[in-house]
CSV table of C-alpha atoms and ligand atoms in Angstrom, one decimal:
chain,number,residue,atom,x,y,z
A,1,MET,CA,-9.6,17.4,-31.4
A,2,ILE,CA,-11.8,17.0,-28.4
A,3,GLN,CA,-9.8,15.9,-25.3
A,4,ARG,CA,-11.2,14.1,-22.3
A,5,PRO,CA,-11.8,16.2,-19.2
A,6,ARG,CA,-8.8,17.0,-16.9
A,7,GLY,CA,-8.2,14.4,-14.2
A,8,THR,CA,-10.1,11.6,-16.1
A,9,ARG,CA,-8.7,8.6,-17.9
A,10,ASP,CA,-9.5,6.2,-20.7
A,11,PHE,CA,-8.5,2.6,-20.4
A,12,THR,CA,-7.2,0.3,-23.2
A,13,PRO,CA,-8.5,-3.3,-23.5
A,14,GLN,CA,-5.2,-4.4,-21.9
A,15,GLU,CA,-5.6,-2.1,-19.0
A,16,MET,CA,-9.2,-3.1,-18.6
A,17,GLU,CA,-8.2,-6.7,-18.5
A,18,THR,CA,-5.8,-6.0,-15.6
A,19,ARG,CA,-8.4,-3.9,-13.9
A,20,ARG,CA,-11.1,-6.5,-14.2
A,21,TYR,CA,-8.7,-9.2,-12.9
A,22,PHE,CA,-8.1,-7.2,-9.7
A,23,GLU,CA,-11.7,-6.2,-9.3
A,24,ASN,CA,-12.7,-9.8,-9.4
A,25,LEU,CA,-9.9,-10.9,-7.1
A,26,PHE,CA,-11.1,-8.4,-4.6
A,27,ARG,CA,-14.8,-9.4,-5.0
A,28,ARG,CA,-13.9,-13.1,-4.4
A,29,GLU,CA,-11.8,-12.2,-1.3
A,30,ALA,CA,-14.6,-10.0,0.1
A,31,GLU,CA,-17.1,-12.8,-0.4
A,32,LEU,CA,-14.8,-15.2,1.3
A,33,HIS,CA,-15.0,-12.9,4.3
A,34,GLY,CA,-18.8,-13.0,4.2
A,35,PHE,CA,-19.4,-9.6,2.6
A,36,GLY,CA,-22.0,-9.1,-0.2
A,37,GLU,CA,-21.8,-6.6,-3.0
A,38,ILE,CA,-24.1,-3.5,-3.3
A,39,ALA,CA,-24.4,-0.8,-5.9
A,40,THR,CA,-25.7,2.7,-5.5
A,41,PRO,CA,-26.2,5.7,-7.9
A,42,ILE,CA,-23.3,7.7,-9.3
A,43,PHE,CA,-25.1,10.9,-8.3
A,44,GLU,CA,-27.0,11.7,-5.1
A,45,HIS,CA,-28.6,14.7,-3.4
A,46,ALA,CA,-25.7,16.9,-2.5
A,47,GLU,CA,-26.9,17.1,1.1
A,48,LEU,CA,-26.0,13.5,1.7
A,49,PHE,CA,-22.3,14.6,1.5
A,50,THR,CA,-22.5,18.1,3.0
A,51,LEU,CA,-24.2,16.9,6.2
A,52,LYS,CA,-21.1,15.3,7.8
A,53,SER,CA,-18.2,14.5,5.4
A,54,GLY,CA,-16.3,17.7,6.3
A,55,PRO,CA,-14.9,20.7,4.5
A,56,ASN,CA,-12.3,18.8,2.5
A,57,ILE,CA,-14.9,16.8,0.7
A,58,ILE,CA,-17.3,19.7,0.2
A,59,ASP,CA,-14.7,21.9,-1.4
A,60,GLU,CA,-13.9,19.2,-3.9
A,61,MET,CA,-17.5,18.2,-4.8
A,62,TYR,CA,-18.8,18.0,-8.3
A,63,ALA,CA,-22.2,19.6,-7.5
A,64,PHE,CA,-24.8,21.1,-9.8
A,65,GLU,CA,-28.5,21.9,-9.9
A,66,ASP,CA,-30.5,19.6,-12.1
A,67,LYS,CA,-33.4,20.7,-14.4
A,68,GLY,CA,-35.8,20.1,-11.5
A,69,GLY,CA,-33.9,22.6,-9.3
A,70,ARG,CA,-32.5,19.9,-7.1
A,71,GLN,CA,-28.9,20.1,-5.7
A,72,ILE,CA,-27.1,17.1,-7.0
A,73,ALA,CA,-23.6,15.8,-6.5
A,74,LEU,CA,-21.5,13.2,-8.2
A,75,ARG,CA,-20.5,10.9,-5.3
A,76,PRO,CA,-17.1,11.8,-3.8
A,77,GLU,CA,-17.1,8.5,-1.8
A,78,LEU,CA,-19.4,5.6,-1.1
A,79,THR,CA,-19.8,5.5,2.7
A,80,ALA,CA,-22.6,8.1,2.9
A,81,PRO,CA,-24.5,6.5,0.0
A,82,SER,CA,-24.1,3.0,1.6
A,83,MET,CA,-25.6,4.4,4.8
A,84,ARG,CA,-28.4,6.2,3.0
A,85,PHE,CA,-29.2,2.9,1.3
A,86,PHE,CA,-29.1,1.1,4.6
A,87,VAL,CA,-31.5,3.6,6.2
A,88,ASN,CA,-33.9,3.5,3.2
A,89,GLU,CA,-34.1,-0.2,2.6
A,90,LEU,CA,-31.8,-2.5,4.6
A,91,THR,CA,-32.6,-1.9,8.3
A,92,ASN,CA,-34.5,-5.2,8.5
A,93,PHE,CA,-31.6,-7.2,7.2
A,94,PRO,CA,-29.8,-9.4,9.9
A,95,ARG,CA,-26.9,-7.7,11.6
A,96,PRO,CA,-24.1,-7.4,11.3
A,97,LEU,CA,-24.8,-6.4,7.7
A,98,LYS,CA,-21.5,-6.8,5.7
A,99,ILE,CA,-21.5,-5.1,2.4
A,100,PHE,CA,-18.9,-4.1,-0.2
A,101,TYR,CA,-18.8,-2.0,-3.3
A,102,TYR,CA,-16.7,-1.1,-6.3
A,103,GLY,CA,-17.2,2.0,-8.4
A,104,GLN,CA,-16.1,5.5,-9.5
A,105,CYS,CA,-16.0,8.6,-7.3
A,106,PHE,CA,-15.5,12.2,-8.3
A,107,ARG,CA,-13.5,14.9,-6.5
A,108,TYR,CA,-12.4,18.2,-8.0
A,109,GLU,CA,-8.7,17.9,-7.0
A,110,ARG,CA,-5.5,19.1,-8.6
A,111,PRO,CA,-4.7,16.1,-10.8
A,112,GLN,CA,-1.3,14.4,-10.6
A,113,SER,CA,0.0,10.8,-10.6
A,114,GLY,CA,-2.3,8.8,-8.4
A,115,ARG,CA,-4.7,11.7,-7.9
A,116,TYR,CA,-7.6,12.0,-10.3
A,117,ARG,CA,-10.9,13.7,-10.6
A,118,GLU,CA,-12.6,10.5,-11.5
A,119,PHE,CA,-11.2,7.5,-9.6
A,120,PHE,CA,-12.3,4.1,-8.4
A,121,GLN,CA,-12.8,2.8,-4.9
A,122,PHE,CA,-13.2,-0.8,-3.7
A,123,GLY,CA,-14.6,-0.5,-0.2
A,124,ALA,CA,-16.6,-2.3,2.5
A,125,GLU,CA,-18.8,-1.4,5.4
A,126,LEU,CA,-19.8,-3.5,8.4
A,127,ILE,CA,-23.0,-2.2,9.9
A,128,GLY,CA,-24.1,-3.3,13.4
A,129,ALA,CA,-21.9,-2.7,16.4
A,130,PRO,CA,-19.1,-0.5,17.8
A,131,ASN,CA,-17.1,-3.3,19.3
A,132,PRO,CA,-13.5,-4.4,18.6
A,133,GLU,CA,-14.6,-7.5,16.8
A,134,SER,CA,-16.3,-5.5,14.1
A,135,ASP,CA,-13.3,-3.2,13.7
A,136,ALA,CA,-10.9,-6.2,13.5
A,137,GLU,CA,-13.1,-7.9,11.0
A,138,VAL,CA,-13.0,-4.8,8.7
A,139,ILE,CA,-9.3,-4.1,9.1
A,140,GLY,CA,-8.8,-7.9,8.5
A,141,LEU,CA,-10.6,-7.7,5.2
A,142,ALA,CA,-8.6,-4.6,4.1
A,143,ALA,CA,-5.3,-6.4,5.0
A,144,ASP,CA,-6.3,-9.6,3.2
A,145,LEU,CA,-7.3,-7.7,0.1
A,146,ILE,CA,-4.0,-5.9,-0.1
A,147,ARG,CA,-2.0,-9.0,0.6
A,148,ARG,CA,-4.0,-10.8,-2.1
A,149,SER,CA,-3.3,-8.0,-4.6
A,150,GLY,CA,0.4,-9.1,-4.5
A,151,LEU,CA,1.6,-5.6,-3.3
A,152,ALA,CA,4.8,-6.2,-1.4
A,153,ASN,CA,5.7,-3.0,0.4
A,154,TYR,CA,3.0,-1.3,2.5
A,155,ASN,CA,2.2,-0.2,6.1
A,156,ILE,CA,-1.1,-0.6,7.9
A,157,ARG,CA,-1.3,2.0,10.6
A,158,ILE,CA,-4.2,1.9,13.1
A,159,GLY,CA,-5.2,4.5,15.6
A,160,HIS,CA,-8.3,5.7,17.5
A,161,ILE,CA,-9.7,9.2,17.0
A,162,GLY,CA,-11.0,9.1,20.5
A,163,VAL,CA,-7.5,9.5,21.9
A,164,LEU,CA,-6.9,13.0,20.4
A,165,ARG,CA,-10.6,14.0,20.6
A,166,GLY,CA,-10.5,13.0,24.3
A,167,LYS,CA,-7.4,15.2,25.0
A,168,LEU,CA,-8.9,18.1,23.2
A,169,SER,CA,-12.3,18.0,24.9
A,170,SER,CA,-10.8,17.5,28.4
A,171,GLY,CA,-8.8,20.7,27.7
A,172,GLY,CA,-12.1,22.5,27.1
A,173,VAL,CA,-12.0,22.5,23.2
A,174,VAL,CA,-15.4,22.3,21.7
A,175,PRO,CA,-16.0,20.0,18.6
A,176,GLU,CA,-16.2,23.0,16.2
A,177,GLU,CA,-12.8,24.1,17.3
A,178,ALA,CA,-11.4,20.6,17.4
A,179,ALA,CA,-12.2,19.8,13.7
A,180,PRO,CA,-9.7,22.3,12.1
A,181,ILE,CA,-7.0,21.4,14.7
A,182,LEU,CA,-7.5,17.7,13.9
A,183,GLN,CA,-7.2,18.4,10.2
A,184,LYS,CA,-3.8,20.1,10.7
A,185,LEU,CA,-2.6,17.2,13.0
A,186,ASP,CA,-3.8,14.7,10.3
A,187,LYS,CA,-1.3,16.3,7.8
A,188,ARG,CA,1.2,16.6,10.7
A,189,LEU,CA,1.4,20.4,10.2
A,190,TYR,CA,2.4,21.1,13.8
A,191,ASP,CA,3.4,24.7,13.2
A,192,GLU,CA,-0.1,25.4,12.0
A,193,ALA,CA,-1.8,23.2,14.7
A,194,ARG,CA,0.0,24.8,17.7
A,195,PRO,CA,-1.4,28.3,17.3
A,196,LEU,CA,-5.0,26.9,16.8
A,197,MET,CA,-4.6,24.9,20.0
A,198,GLN,CA,-3.3,28.0,21.8
A,199,GLU,CA,-6.3,30.1,20.6
A,200,ALA,CA,-8.6,27.3,21.8
A,201,GLY,CA,-7.1,27.8,25.3
A,202,LEU,CA,-5.0,24.7,25.8
A,203,SER,CA,-2.0,24.9,28.1
A,204,PRO,CA,1.5,24.5,26.7
A,205,ALA,CA,1.8,21.1,28.5
A,206,THR,CA,-1.4,19.8,26.9
A,207,ILE,CA,-0.3,21.0,23.5
A,208,ASP,CA,3.0,19.2,23.9
A,209,ASP,CA,1.2,16.1,25.1
A,210,ILE,CA,-1.2,16.1,22.0
A,211,VAL,CA,1.7,16.6,19.6
A,212,SER,CA,3.7,13.8,21.1
A,213,THR,CA,0.7,11.5,21.1
A,214,THR,CA,0.4,11.9,17.3
A,215,GLN,CA,4.0,10.7,17.2
A,216,ILE,CA,3.3,7.3,18.9
A,217,ILE,CA,3.9,5.0,15.9
A,218,GLY,CA,5.2,1.5,16.1
A,219,PRO,CA,4.4,-2.1,17.1
A,220,PRO,CA,1.2,-2.7,19.1
A,221,ASP,CA,3.0,-3.3,22.4
A,222,LEU,CA,3.6,0.5,22.5
A,223,LEU,CA,0.0,0.6,23.8
A,224,GLU,CA,1.0,-1.1,27.0
A,225,ARG,CA,2.4,2.2,28.3
A,226,HIS,CA,-0.9,4.0,27.8
A,227,SER,CA,-4.4,3.6,29.2
A,228,GLY,CA,-7.9,4.8,28.7
A,229,GLU,CA,-11.1,3.5,27.0
A,230,ALA,CA,-9.9,4.2,23.5
A,231,ILE,CA,-6.5,2.5,24.2
A,232,ASP,CA,-8.2,-0.6,25.7
A,233,HIS,CA,-10.4,-0.8,22.6
A,234,LEU,CA,-7.4,-0.6,20.3
A,235,LYS,CA,-5.6,-3.3,22.3
A,236,GLN,CA,-8.5,-5.6,21.8
A,237,VAL,CA,-8.6,-4.9,18.0
A,238,PHE,CA,-4.9,-5.8,17.8
A,239,ALA,CA,-5.4,-9.0,19.8
A,240,ILE,CA,-8.2,-10.2,17.4
A,241,LEU,CA,-6.1,-9.3,14.4
A,242,ARG,CA,-3.3,-11.5,15.8
A,243,ASP,CA,-5.9,-14.3,16.2
A,244,TYR,CA,-6.7,-13.9,12.5
A,245,GLY,CA,-3.0,-14.2,11.7
A,246,ILE,CA,-2.7,-10.5,10.7
A,247,THR,CA,0.6,-9.2,12.3
A,248,ASN,CA,1.8,-6.7,9.7
A,249,VAL,CA,0.0,-3.9,11.4
A,250,GLU,CA,1.2,-1.1,13.6
A,251,VAL,CA,-0.1,1.5,16.0
A,252,ASP,CA,-0.3,5.2,14.9
A,253,LEU,CA,-2.1,7.5,17.3
A,254,GLY,CA,-1.6,10.3,14.8
A,255,VAL,CA,-4.1,8.9,12.2
A,256,VAL,CA,-6.9,11.4,12.0
A,257,ARG,CA,-8.3,11.0,8.4
A,258,GLY,CA,-9.6,13.7,6.1
A,259,LEU,CA,-13.3,13.0,6.6
A,260,ASP,CA,-15.2,14.2,9.6
A,261,TYR,CA,-17.5,11.3,10.4
A,262,TYR,CA,-15.1,9.0,12.3
A,263,THR,CA,-15.7,8.4,16.0
A,264,GLY,CA,-13.6,5.3,16.9
A,265,ILE,CA,-10.7,3.4,15.3
A,266,VAL,CA,-9.2,5.0,12.2
A,267,PHE,CA,-6.7,3.3,9.9
A,268,GLU,CA,-4.7,4.0,6.8
A,269,VAL,CA,-2.5,1.9,4.4
A,270,ASP,CA,0.4,3.5,2.6
A,271,ALA,CA,2.5,2.2,-0.3
A,272,PRO,CA,5.7,4.2,0.0
A,273,CYS,CA,6.7,3.6,-3.6
A,274,LEU,CA,3.9,6.0,-4.6
A,275,GLY,CA,5.6,9.1,-3.1
A,276,ALA,CA,3.2,12.0,-2.4
A,277,GLU,CA,-0.1,10.2,-3.1
A,278,LYS,CA,0.9,7.0,-1.2
A,279,GLN,CA,-2.3,6.4,0.8
A,280,VAL,CA,-3.9,3.3,-0.9
A,281,CYS,CA,-6.6,2.7,1.7
A,282,GLY,CA,-8.3,4.5,4.5
A,283,GLY,CA,-11.1,3.7,6.9
A,284,GLY,CA,-12.5,3.7,10.4
A,285,SER,CA,-15.6,3.5,12.6
A,286,TYR,CA,-18.4,6.0,12.5
A,287,SER,CA,-22.1,6.5,12.8
A,288,LEU,CA,-24.0,8.4,10.1
A,289,THR,CA,-27.4,6.6,10.0
A,290,GLU,CA,-29.1,9.0,12.6
A,291,LEU,CA,-28.2,12.0,10.3
A,292,PHE,CA,-30.0,10.3,7.4
A,293,GLY,CA,-33.2,9.8,9.3
A,294,GLY,CA,-32.6,6.4,10.8
A,295,GLU,CA,-31.8,5.0,14.3
A,296,LYS,CA,-28.2,5.3,15.4
A,297,VAL,CA,-26.2,2.3,14.2
A,298,PHE,CA,-22.4,2.0,14.5
A,299,SER,CA,-20.4,0.9,11.5
A,300,THR,CA,-16.8,0.4,10.4
A,301,GLY,CA,-15.5,0.5,6.9
A,302,PHE,CA,-12.7,1.4,4.5
A,303,ALA,CA,-12.1,2.2,0.9
A,304,ILE,CA,-9.1,1.1,-1.1
A,305,GLY,CA,-8.0,3.6,-3.8
A,306,PHE,CA,-8.2,1.0,-6.6
A,307,ASP,CA,-6.2,3.1,-9.1
A,308,ARG,CA,-3.5,3.7,-6.6
A,309,ILE,CA,-3.1,0.1,-5.6
A,310,LEU,CA,-2.8,-0.8,-9.3
A,311,LEU,CA,-0.2,1.9,-9.8
A,312,ALA,CA,1.8,0.6,-6.8
A,313,ILE,CA,1.7,-3.0,-8.0
A,314,GLU,CA,2.9,-1.8,-11.4
A,315,LYS,CA,5.7,0.2,-9.9
A,316,GLU,CA,6.8,-2.9,-8.0
A,317,GLY,CA,6.8,-4.7,-11.3
A,318,SER,CA,4.4,-7.4,-10.1
A,319,THR,CA,1.4,-6.9,-12.5
A,320,PRO,CA,0.5,-10.4,-13.6
A,321,SER,CA,0.4,-10.8,-17.4
A,322,ARG,CA,-2.6,-12.6,-18.6
A,323,ASN,CA,-4.2,-13.1,-22.0
A,324,ARG,CA,-7.3,-15.0,-22.5
A,325,LEU,CA,-6.8,-15.3,-26.2
A,326,SER,CA,-5.7,-18.9,-26.5
A,327,ALA,CA,-6.0,-19.3,-30.3
A,328,TYR,CA,-5.8,-17.1,-33.4
A,329,VAL,CA,-7.2,-19.0,-36.4
A,330,VAL,CA,-5.7,-18.4,-39.8
A,331,PRO,CA,-7.0,-19.9,-43.1
A,332,THR,CA,-4.2,-20.4,-45.7
A,333,SER,CA,-6.5,-19.8,-48.6
A,334,GLU,CA,-9.9,-18.4,-49.6
A,335,ASN,CA,-11.3,-21.9,-49.6
A,336,MET,CA,-10.5,-22.4,-46.0
A,337,ARG,CA,-12.2,-19.2,-44.7
A,338,HIS,CA,-15.5,-20.8,-43.7
A,339,LYS,CA,-13.7,-23.7,-42.1
A,340,ALA,CA,-11.7,-21.2,-40.0
A,341,PHE,CA,-14.9,-19.5,-38.9
A,342,ALA,CA,-16.4,-22.9,-38.0
A,343,ILE,CA,-13.3,-23.7,-35.9
A,344,VAL,CA,-13.5,-20.4,-34.0
A,345,GLY,CA,-17.2,-20.8,-33.4
A,346,MET,CA,-16.6,-24.3,-32.0
A,347,LEU,CA,-13.7,-23.1,-29.8
A,348,ARG,CA,-15.7,-20.2,-28.4
A,349,LYS,CA,-18.6,-22.5,-27.6
A,350,GLU,CA,-16.2,-24.7,-25.6
A,351,GLY,CA,-14.9,-21.8,-23.6
A,352,VAL,CA,-11.6,-21.4,-25.4
A,353,GLY,CA,-10.6,-17.8,-26.1
A,354,ALA,CA,-10.3,-17.6,-29.9
A,355,ASP,CA,-10.1,-15.1,-32.7
A,356,VAL,CA,-9.9,-15.2,-36.4
A,357,ASP,CA,-8.5,-13.3,-39.4
A,358,LEU,CA,-11.0,-10.6,-40.3
A,359,MET,CA,-8.7,-8.6,-42.6
A,360,ARG,CA,-8.0,-11.3,-45.3
A,361,ARG,CA,-4.3,-11.0,-44.6
A,362,SER,CA,-1.5,-13.4,-45.7
A,363,VAL,CA,-0.4,-16.1,-43.3
A,364,GLY,CA,2.9,-14.3,-42.6
A,365,LYS,CA,1.0,-11.0,-41.7
A,366,ASN,CA,-1.5,-13.0,-39.6
A,367,LEU,CA,1.3,-14.5,-37.6
A,368,LYS,CA,2.7,-11.1,-36.8
A,369,TYR,CA,-0.8,-9.9,-35.8
A,370,ALA,CA,-1.3,-12.9,-33.6
A,371,ASP,CA,2.0,-12.2,-31.9
A,372,ALA,CA,1.2,-8.5,-31.5
A,373,VAL,CA,-2.2,-9.2,-29.8
A,374,GLY,CA,-0.6,-11.8,-27.5
A,375,ALA,CA,-2.3,-14.9,-28.7
A,376,ARG,CA,-0.8,-18.1,-27.2
A,377,HIS,CA,-1.4,-20.3,-30.3
A,378,VAL,CA,-2.0,-19.9,-34.0
A,379,ILE,CA,-4.2,-22.4,-35.6
A,380,ILE,CA,-3.3,-22.7,-39.3
A,381,VAL,CA,-6.2,-24.1,-41.4
A,382,GLY,CA,-4.6,-25.5,-44.6
A,383,GLU,CA,-6.3,-27.5,-47.3
A,384,LYS,CA,-4.1,-30.6,-47.1
A,385,GLU,CA,-4.4,-30.9,-43.3
A,386,ASN,CA,-8.1,-30.2,-43.4
A,387,ALA,CA,-8.7,-33.0,-45.9
A,388,GLN,CA,-7.2,-35.3,-43.2
A,389,GLY,CA,-9.4,-33.8,-40.5
A,390,SER,CA,-6.5,-31.9,-38.9
A,391,VAL,CA,-5.1,-28.4,-38.4
A,392,THR,CA,-1.6,-27.1,-37.6
A,393,VAL,CA,-1.2,-25.7,-34.1
A,394,ARG,CA,1.8,-23.4,-33.6
A,395,ASP,CA,2.9,-22.3,-30.1
A,396,LEU,CA,3.9,-18.7,-30.5
A,397,ALA,CA,6.2,-18.6,-27.5
A,398,SER,CA,8.3,-21.7,-28.4
A,399,GLY,CA,7.7,-21.7,-32.2
A,400,GLU,CA,6.8,-25.4,-31.9
A,401,GLN,CA,4.2,-26.8,-34.4
A,402,LYS,CA,2.2,-29.9,-34.4
A,403,LEU,CA,-0.7,-31.5,-36.3
A,404,VAL,CA,-3.9,-31.8,-34.2
A,405,ARG,CA,-7.1,-33.6,-35.2
A,406,HIS,CA,-10.2,-31.4,-35.2
A,407,SER,CA,-11.7,-33.7,-32.5
A,408,ASP,CA,-8.7,-33.2,-30.2
A,409,LEU,CA,-8.3,-29.5,-30.7
A,410,VAL,CA,-10.2,-28.3,-27.6
A,411,GLN,CA,-8.3,-30.7,-25.3
A,412,ALA,CA,-5.0,-29.7,-26.9
A,413,LEU,CA,-5.6,-26.0,-26.3
A,414,LYS,CA,-7.1,-26.3,-22.8
B,501,HAM,P1,-10.7,8.4,1.7
B,501,HAM,O1,-9.5,8.3,2.5
B,501,HAM,O2,-11.2,9.8,1.3
B,501,HAM,O3,-11.8,7.6,2.4
B,501,HAM,O4,-10.5,7.7,0.3
B,501,HAM,C1,-10.2,6.3,0.3
B,501,HAM,C2,-9.0,6.1,-0.7
B,501,HAM,O5,-9.4,6.5,-2.0
B,501,HAM,C3,-7.8,6.9,-0.4
B,501,HAM,O6,-7.0,6.2,0.6
B,501,HAM,C4,-7.1,6.9,-1.8
B,501,HAM,O7,-6.4,5.7,-2.0
B,501,HAM,C5,-8.3,6.9,-2.7
B,501,HAM,N1,-8.5,8.3,-3.2
B,501,HAM,C6,-9.0,9.3,-2.6
B,501,HAM,N2,-9.0,10.4,-3.5
B,501,HAM,C7,-8.5,10.0,-4.6
B,501,HAM,C8,-8.2,10.6,-5.9
B,501,HAM,N3,-8.5,11.9,-6.1
B,501,HAM,N4,-7.6,9.9,-6.9
B,501,HAM,C9,-7.3,8.6,-6.7
B,501,HAM,N5,-7.5,8.0,-5.5
B,501,HAM,C10,-8.1,8.6,-4.5
B,501,HAM,C11,-13.1,7.5,2.0
B,501,HAM,O8,-13.5,7.8,0.9
B,501,HAM,C12,-14.0,6.8,3.0
B,501,HAM,N6,-15.3,6.7,2.5
B,501,HAM,C13,-13.5,5.4,3.4
B,501,HAM,C14,-14.3,4.7,4.4
B,501,HAM,C15,-15.2,3.8,4.2
B,501,HAM,N7,-14.4,5.0,5.7
B,501,HAM,C16,-15.3,4.2,6.2
B,501,HAM,N8,-15.8,3.5,5.3
């Protein structure tokens, strides 16, 4: 038997129904916030990602040479493609330009629950300005999407990469040395970060200050005890979020993020029920356009790990159950088969989800099948009832049956 590749998944019709439901819920919410959907290719020139995304992403990239000798990569994320698209074609659009996307990404990671080699992101980017308004608008959308998903337990932690970068650079650490230190601090691997900071020439007092800064986590008023440009910016972001009515957010000055392109605010959302792979969303502000041949434009964005959020909702037991199949139509005899098809055709035209016996089964077996596929009603097309212009409608949940005239059927089912 040929198996699917490691780290990939197939989805059943039931799973796809749930996935489409949440996809569309997220689309509607993003549109409510004034964002518009874009789509970009699944593969890009590898260079798009090697330029700035950082070593983590590059190590995990699905890259190959195509028949024309070009270095191609399956996209590991959608921020760099969005910015490439912007530089190529969207620079004349009014700003801020507010876009969102949904699609699969590929990373050669060690697969486990919540971590796949092919996974889906729902994300958004606001292109235009580096001010707190933009950041709050983007964090606000992420917060509203997650609230709308029905997930109950999660934490939104917001920091500013400028705080740690500022401390490193005023201690004389150059950006190339700072990147590996930040990666260790991101994972809170202090025993590994400390020797790197010593090698970079930082004093013990500065190292302690940096480590304790990454441990500033809690309500936004924690910021009152600190000062500086990055802290002031963060305070304004929290103030606007409060205006928007978003108060379930906290400060975390230890948020660094795994990608290298962030320059300003950075934020993450965790769903603790997921254990090791608990991060369901990550984002921040950055500027990539100048690397891709455009003018420098600041942006803020995020991506929700669509698979992880669905996993978390399922773990919490709050996946909504839906079935669009309202009616399953069963003829009681050979003579009634064409009438059954006519009823299904009519129901479908009227927008009622309907299906019909295709296996020439007995009424009893058809009732079992209708139950197994989750139909809400069975419509029994019998000769006697048909002669009176009626069918029997059976509610599968309650077992109740009633006679309904053909002309009233759509109304009765709706
Ligand atoms: P990221 O943190 O690398 O950020 O990915 C965003 C989210 O995708 C993660 O929080 C996680 O939920 C999900 N994710 C990542 N890798 C996997 C995987 N192997 N399996 C399942 N889910 C995964 C970005 O990609 C940035 N482009 C976000 C962004 C947009 N920043 C600014 N704009």
